[in-house]
Short mmCIF file of N, CA and C in Angstrom, two decimals:
data_model
loop_
_atom_site.label_atom_id
_atom_site.label_comp_id
_atom_site.label_asym_id
_atom_site.label_seq_id
_atom_site.Cartn_x
_atom_site.Cartn_y
_atom_site.Cartn_z
N LEU J 1 9.18 22.90 -17.26
CA LEU J 1 10.44 22.26 -16.89
C LEU J 1 10.40 21.82 -15.41
N PHE J 2 9.86 22.69 -14.57
CA PHE J 2 9.74 22.33 -13.15
C PHE J 2 8.85 21.11 -12.97
N MET J 3 7.74 21.08 -13.68
CA MET J 3 6.81 19.94 -13.57
C MET J 3 7.45 18.65 -14.10
N ARG J 4 8.20 18.74 -15.19
CA ARG J 4 8.85 17.55 -15.73
C ARG J 4 9.84 16.99 -14.72
N PHE J 5 10.65 17.85 -14.13
CA PHE J 5 11.62 17.39 -13.15
C PHE J 5 10.93 16.87 -11.88
N SER J 6 9.85 17.51 -11.47
CA SER J 6 9.10 17.03 -10.30
C SER J 6 8.58 15.62 -10.55
N ARG J 7 8.05 15.41 -11.73
CA ARG J 7 7.52 14.09 -12.06
C ARG J 7 8.63 13.05 -12.11
N MET J 8 9.73 13.37 -12.80
CA MET J 8 10.76 12.37 -13.01
C MET J 8 11.65 12.14 -11.80
N VAL J 9 11.71 13.09 -10.88
CA VAL J 9 12.59 12.95 -9.72
C VAL J 9 11.82 12.59 -8.45
N ILE J 10 10.53 12.89 -8.41
CA ILE J 10 9.75 12.59 -7.20
C ILE J 10 8.68 11.53 -7.46
N VAL J 11 7.79 11.80 -8.39
CA VAL J 11 6.63 10.94 -8.61
C VAL J 11 7.02 9.57 -9.18
N VAL J 12 7.78 9.57 -10.28
CA VAL J 12 8.13 8.31 -10.94
C VAL J 12 8.93 7.38 -10.02
N PRO J 13 9.97 7.85 -9.35
CA PRO J 13 10.69 6.92 -8.46
C PRO J 13 9.81 6.34 -7.35
N LEU J 14 8.96 7.15 -6.77
CA LEU J 14 8.07 6.63 -5.73
C LEU J 14 7.10 5.59 -6.27
N VAL J 15 6.39 5.94 -7.32
CA VAL J 15 5.37 5.03 -7.87
C VAL J 15 6.00 3.75 -8.40
N GLU J 16 7.05 3.88 -9.19
CA GLU J 16 7.65 2.69 -9.79
C GLU J 16 8.29 1.78 -8.75
N GLU J 17 9.01 2.32 -7.80
CA GLU J 17 9.66 1.46 -6.81
C GLU J 17 8.66 0.83 -5.85
N ILE J 18 7.59 1.54 -5.52
CA ILE J 18 6.54 0.93 -4.70
C ILE J 18 5.92 -0.23 -5.46
N PHE J 19 5.67 -0.04 -6.75
CA PHE J 19 5.08 -1.13 -7.53
C PHE J 19 6.07 -2.27 -7.77
N TRP J 20 7.22 -1.98 -8.39
CA TRP J 20 8.15 -3.04 -8.78
C TRP J 20 8.75 -3.77 -7.59
N ARG J 21 9.27 -3.02 -6.63
CA ARG J 21 10.02 -3.64 -5.53
C ARG J 21 9.13 -4.00 -4.34
N SER J 22 8.31 -3.04 -3.90
CA SER J 22 7.55 -3.28 -2.68
C SER J 22 6.36 -4.20 -2.91
N PHE J 23 5.74 -4.14 -4.09
CA PHE J 23 4.60 -5.01 -4.37
C PHE J 23 4.98 -6.23 -5.21
N LEU J 24 5.33 -6.02 -6.48
CA LEU J 24 5.45 -7.13 -7.42
C LEU J 24 6.54 -8.13 -7.02
N MET J 25 7.67 -7.64 -6.59
CA MET J 25 8.76 -8.53 -6.21
C MET J 25 8.31 -9.48 -5.09
N ARG J 26 7.55 -8.95 -4.14
CA ARG J 26 7.07 -9.78 -3.03
C ARG J 26 5.87 -10.62 -3.44
N TYR J 27 5.02 -10.09 -4.32
CA TYR J 27 3.84 -10.82 -4.79
C TYR J 27 4.25 -12.11 -5.50
N VAL J 28 5.28 -12.03 -6.32
CA VAL J 28 5.77 -13.22 -7.03
C VAL J 28 6.22 -14.29 -6.05
N GLN J 29 6.80 -13.88 -4.95
CA GLN J 29 7.30 -14.82 -3.95
C GLN J 29 6.21 -15.33 -3.00
N ALA J 30 5.09 -14.66 -2.94
CA ALA J 30 4.06 -14.98 -1.95
C ALA J 30 3.31 -16.28 -2.23
N GLU J 31 3.31 -16.73 -3.47
CA GLU J 31 2.67 -17.99 -3.85
C GLU J 31 1.25 -18.12 -3.31
N GLY J 32 0.43 -17.13 -3.61
CA GLY J 32 -0.98 -17.18 -3.23
C GLY J 32 -1.29 -16.61 -1.86
N GLU J 33 -0.29 -16.41 -1.06
CA GLU J 33 -0.49 -15.80 0.26
C GLU J 33 -0.43 -14.28 0.11
N SER J 34 -0.60 -13.57 1.19
CA SER J 34 -0.49 -12.12 1.15
C SER J 34 0.96 -11.72 0.90
N PHE J 35 1.15 -10.82 -0.05
CA PHE J 35 2.52 -10.36 -0.36
C PHE J 35 3.13 -9.64 0.83
N LEU J 36 2.30 -9.14 1.74
CA LEU J 36 2.80 -8.42 2.92
C LEU J 36 3.57 -9.34 3.87
N ARG J 37 3.37 -10.63 3.76
CA ARG J 37 4.08 -11.58 4.61
C ARG J 37 5.51 -11.85 4.13
N VAL J 38 5.80 -11.48 2.90
CA VAL J 38 7.14 -11.68 2.35
C VAL J 38 8.00 -10.48 2.75
N PRO J 39 9.13 -10.70 3.40
CA PRO J 39 9.99 -9.58 3.81
C PRO J 39 10.51 -8.81 2.59
N PHE J 40 10.54 -7.51 2.71
CA PHE J 40 11.07 -6.68 1.64
C PHE J 40 12.54 -6.98 1.44
N GLY J 41 12.93 -7.19 0.20
CA GLY J 41 14.33 -7.42 -0.13
C GLY J 41 14.78 -8.86 -0.07
N ARG J 42 13.85 -9.79 0.08
CA ARG J 42 14.23 -11.20 0.10
C ARG J 42 14.59 -11.64 -1.32
N HIS J 43 15.70 -12.34 -1.45
CA HIS J 43 16.17 -12.79 -2.76
C HIS J 43 15.37 -13.99 -3.24
N ASP J 44 15.02 -13.97 -4.53
CA ASP J 44 14.33 -15.08 -5.16
C ASP J 44 14.56 -14.93 -6.67
N TRP J 45 15.14 -15.96 -7.30
CA TRP J 45 15.46 -15.86 -8.72
C TRP J 45 14.22 -15.65 -9.59
N ARG J 46 13.11 -16.25 -9.20
CA ARG J 46 11.87 -16.08 -9.96
C ARG J 46 11.40 -14.61 -9.91
N ALA J 47 11.50 -14.01 -8.73
CA ALA J 47 11.13 -12.60 -8.58
C ALA J 47 12.08 -11.72 -9.39
N PHE J 48 13.37 -12.05 -9.34
CA PHE J 48 14.34 -11.28 -10.13
C PHE J 48 13.99 -11.34 -11.62
N ALA J 49 13.76 -12.54 -12.13
CA ALA J 49 13.47 -12.71 -13.56
C ALA J 49 12.17 -12.02 -13.95
N THR J 50 11.15 -12.16 -13.13
CA THR J 50 9.85 -11.57 -13.45
C THR J 50 9.91 -10.05 -13.44
N VAL J 51 10.38 -9.49 -12.34
CA VAL J 51 10.39 -8.03 -12.21
C VAL J 51 11.36 -7.39 -13.21
N THR J 52 12.55 -7.92 -13.32
CA THR J 52 13.52 -7.35 -14.25
C THR J 52 13.05 -7.51 -15.68
N GLY J 53 12.48 -8.66 -16.01
CA GLY J 53 11.94 -8.87 -17.35
C GLY J 53 10.83 -7.89 -17.69
N LEU J 54 9.94 -7.64 -16.73
CA LEU J 54 8.85 -6.68 -16.98
C LEU J 54 9.36 -5.24 -17.05
N VAL J 55 10.37 -4.92 -16.26
CA VAL J 55 10.99 -3.59 -16.35
C VAL J 55 11.56 -3.40 -17.76
N VAL J 56 12.21 -4.42 -18.28
CA VAL J 56 12.79 -4.35 -19.63
C VAL J 56 11.71 -4.12 -20.67
N VAL J 57 10.66 -4.94 -20.67
CA VAL J 57 9.64 -4.81 -21.72
C VAL J 57 8.77 -3.57 -21.56
N ALA J 58 8.84 -2.91 -20.41
CA ALA J 58 8.12 -1.65 -20.21
C ALA J 58 8.81 -0.49 -20.93
N HIS J 59 10.00 -0.74 -21.45
CA HIS J 59 10.77 0.30 -22.14
C HIS J 59 10.77 0.05 -23.65
N GLN J 60 11.26 1.02 -24.37
CA GLN J 60 11.38 0.91 -25.83
C GLN J 60 12.45 -0.14 -26.16
N THR J 61 12.31 -0.76 -27.31
CA THR J 61 13.24 -1.82 -27.73
C THR J 61 14.69 -1.38 -27.66
N GLU J 62 14.98 -0.19 -28.11
CA GLU J 62 16.37 0.28 -28.12
C GLU J 62 16.92 0.51 -26.71
N ASP J 63 16.05 0.54 -25.71
CA ASP J 63 16.47 0.74 -24.32
C ASP J 63 16.56 -0.56 -23.53
N TYR J 64 16.34 -1.70 -24.17
CA TYR J 64 16.30 -2.98 -23.46
C TYR J 64 17.58 -3.27 -22.69
N LEU J 65 18.73 -3.08 -23.29
CA LEU J 65 19.99 -3.39 -22.61
C LEU J 65 20.15 -2.51 -21.37
N GLY J 66 19.92 -1.22 -21.53
CA GLY J 66 20.01 -0.31 -20.39
C GLY J 66 19.01 -0.65 -19.29
N ALA J 67 17.79 -1.02 -19.70
CA ALA J 67 16.76 -1.39 -18.72
C ALA J 67 17.13 -2.69 -18.00
N LEU J 68 17.76 -3.61 -18.72
CA LEU J 68 18.21 -4.86 -18.10
C LEU J 68 19.29 -4.59 -17.04
N ILE J 69 20.24 -3.74 -17.39
CA ILE J 69 21.30 -3.38 -16.44
C ILE J 69 20.69 -2.64 -15.25
N TRP J 70 19.81 -1.69 -15.54
CA TRP J 70 19.16 -0.91 -14.49
C TRP J 70 18.35 -1.82 -13.56
N GLY J 71 17.53 -2.70 -14.14
CA GLY J 71 16.72 -3.61 -13.35
C GLY J 71 17.55 -4.52 -12.48
N THR J 72 18.67 -4.98 -13.01
CA THR J 72 19.57 -5.84 -12.25
C THR J 72 20.19 -5.08 -11.09
N LEU J 73 20.65 -3.85 -11.34
CA LEU J 73 21.23 -3.04 -10.27
C LEU J 73 20.20 -2.72 -9.19
N MET J 74 18.97 -2.41 -9.60
CA MET J 74 17.92 -2.10 -8.62
C MET J 74 17.58 -3.34 -7.79
N TYR J 75 17.55 -4.49 -8.44
CA TYR J 75 17.27 -5.73 -7.70
C TYR J 75 18.38 -5.98 -6.68
N TRP J 76 19.63 -5.83 -7.10
CA TRP J 76 20.76 -6.02 -6.20
C TRP J 76 20.67 -5.05 -5.02
N LEU J 77 20.36 -3.78 -5.28
CA LEU J 77 20.23 -2.78 -4.21
C LEU J 77 19.12 -3.17 -3.25
N THR J 78 18.00 -3.64 -3.79
CA THR J 78 16.87 -4.05 -2.95
C THR J 78 17.27 -5.17 -2.01
N VAL J 79 17.92 -6.19 -2.54
CA VAL J 79 18.32 -7.35 -1.73
C VAL J 79 19.42 -6.97 -0.75
N ARG J 80 20.35 -6.16 -1.21
CA ARG J 80 21.51 -5.78 -0.38
C ARG J 80 21.11 -4.90 0.80
N THR J 81 20.27 -3.87 0.54
CA THR J 81 19.95 -2.90 1.59
C THR J 81 18.64 -3.21 2.31
N LYS J 82 17.75 -3.95 1.64
CA LYS J 82 16.41 -4.21 2.17
C LYS J 82 15.72 -2.91 2.54
N SER J 83 15.92 -1.91 1.70
CA SER J 83 15.39 -0.57 1.96
C SER J 83 14.69 -0.01 0.73
N LEU J 84 13.40 0.23 0.85
CA LEU J 84 12.67 0.86 -0.25
C LEU J 84 13.17 2.29 -0.46
N ALA J 85 13.53 2.96 0.62
CA ALA J 85 14.04 4.33 0.52
C ALA J 85 15.30 4.38 -0.33
N ALA J 86 16.19 3.41 -0.16
CA ALA J 86 17.42 3.38 -0.96
C ALA J 86 17.08 3.24 -2.44
N CYS J 87 16.09 2.42 -2.75
CA CYS J 87 15.67 2.24 -4.15
C CYS J 87 15.08 3.52 -4.72
N VAL J 88 14.24 4.19 -3.95
CA VAL J 88 13.61 5.44 -4.41
C VAL J 88 14.68 6.51 -4.62
N ILE J 89 15.62 6.60 -3.69
CA ILE J 89 16.68 7.61 -3.81
C ILE J 89 17.56 7.32 -5.02
N MET J 90 17.95 6.06 -5.23
CA MET J 90 18.77 5.72 -6.39
C MET J 90 18.03 6.08 -7.69
N HIS J 91 16.75 5.76 -7.75
CA HIS J 91 15.96 6.05 -8.93
C HIS J 91 15.86 7.56 -9.14
N ALA J 92 15.61 8.30 -8.06
CA ALA J 92 15.49 9.76 -8.15
C ALA J 92 16.79 10.41 -8.62
N VAL J 93 17.90 9.97 -8.06
CA VAL J 93 19.21 10.54 -8.46
C VAL J 93 19.51 10.23 -9.92
N ALA J 94 19.24 9.00 -10.33
CA ALA J 94 19.48 8.63 -11.74
C ALA J 94 18.62 9.47 -12.68
N ASN J 95 17.35 9.66 -12.33
CA ASN J 95 16.47 10.47 -13.17
C ASN J 95 16.90 11.94 -13.18
N LEU J 96 17.34 12.45 -12.04
CA LEU J 96 17.83 13.82 -11.98
C LEU J 96 19.04 14.00 -12.89
N LEU J 97 19.99 13.07 -12.79
CA LEU J 97 21.19 13.14 -13.64
C LEU J 97 20.83 13.03 -15.12
N LEU J 98 19.87 12.16 -15.45
CA LEU J 98 19.42 12.06 -16.83
C LEU J 98 18.80 13.37 -17.30
N GLY J 99 17.99 13.97 -16.46
CA GLY J 99 17.36 15.25 -16.82
C GLY J 99 18.39 16.34 -17.05
N ILE J 100 19.39 16.41 -16.21
CA ILE J 100 20.47 17.41 -16.38
C ILE J 100 21.22 17.14 -17.67
N TYR J 101 21.51 15.87 -17.94
CA TYR J 101 22.19 15.49 -19.18
C TYR J 101 21.37 15.92 -20.40
N VAL J 102 20.08 15.68 -20.37
CA VAL J 102 19.21 16.05 -21.48
C VAL J 102 19.23 17.57 -21.68
N LEU J 103 19.15 18.33 -20.61
CA LEU J 103 19.17 19.79 -20.73
C LEU J 103 20.50 20.29 -21.30
N LYS J 104 21.59 19.71 -20.87
CA LYS J 104 22.90 20.16 -21.33
C LYS J 104 23.17 19.77 -22.78
N THR J 105 22.75 18.56 -23.18
CA THR J 105 23.06 18.06 -24.52
C THR J 105 21.94 18.29 -25.53
N LYS J 106 20.75 18.66 -25.02
CA LYS J 106 19.56 18.86 -25.86
C LYS J 106 19.17 17.59 -26.62
N GLN J 107 19.45 16.44 -26.03
CA GLN J 107 19.04 15.16 -26.62
C GLN J 107 17.67 14.78 -26.05
N TRP J 108 16.66 15.44 -26.57
CA TRP J 108 15.29 15.34 -26.05
C TRP J 108 14.70 13.94 -26.17
N GLY J 109 15.28 13.10 -27.00
CA GLY J 109 14.78 11.74 -27.17
C GLY J 109 14.85 10.91 -25.90
N PHE J 110 15.71 11.29 -24.96
CA PHE J 110 15.79 10.56 -23.70
C PHE J 110 14.58 10.84 -22.81
N TRP J 111 13.82 11.91 -23.13
CA TRP J 111 12.60 12.22 -22.40
C TRP J 111 11.46 11.60 -23.14
#
């Protein structure tokens, strides 16, 4: 149980937000240049569609709507705060709350 929570509250938020927001979102906007030249949190509809679309298809079919809402909220947070830390914290808190919900309701399918 400790390892599951460690993974879902620490490892997953760090790895996923570094990939989705810090790398891929900027890579899409870089247009062949180094993604490091693109400021973190810069708005671009193509980046929004690409990253959010891939976040959706990375989930199970029945989770598509939730993943779409989640991806949209994370994109908004990224653009609004321009902070990777804010994204990691939001992801960590959401996963923690989901884990607590699963333990209380015993709906293991969410894991």
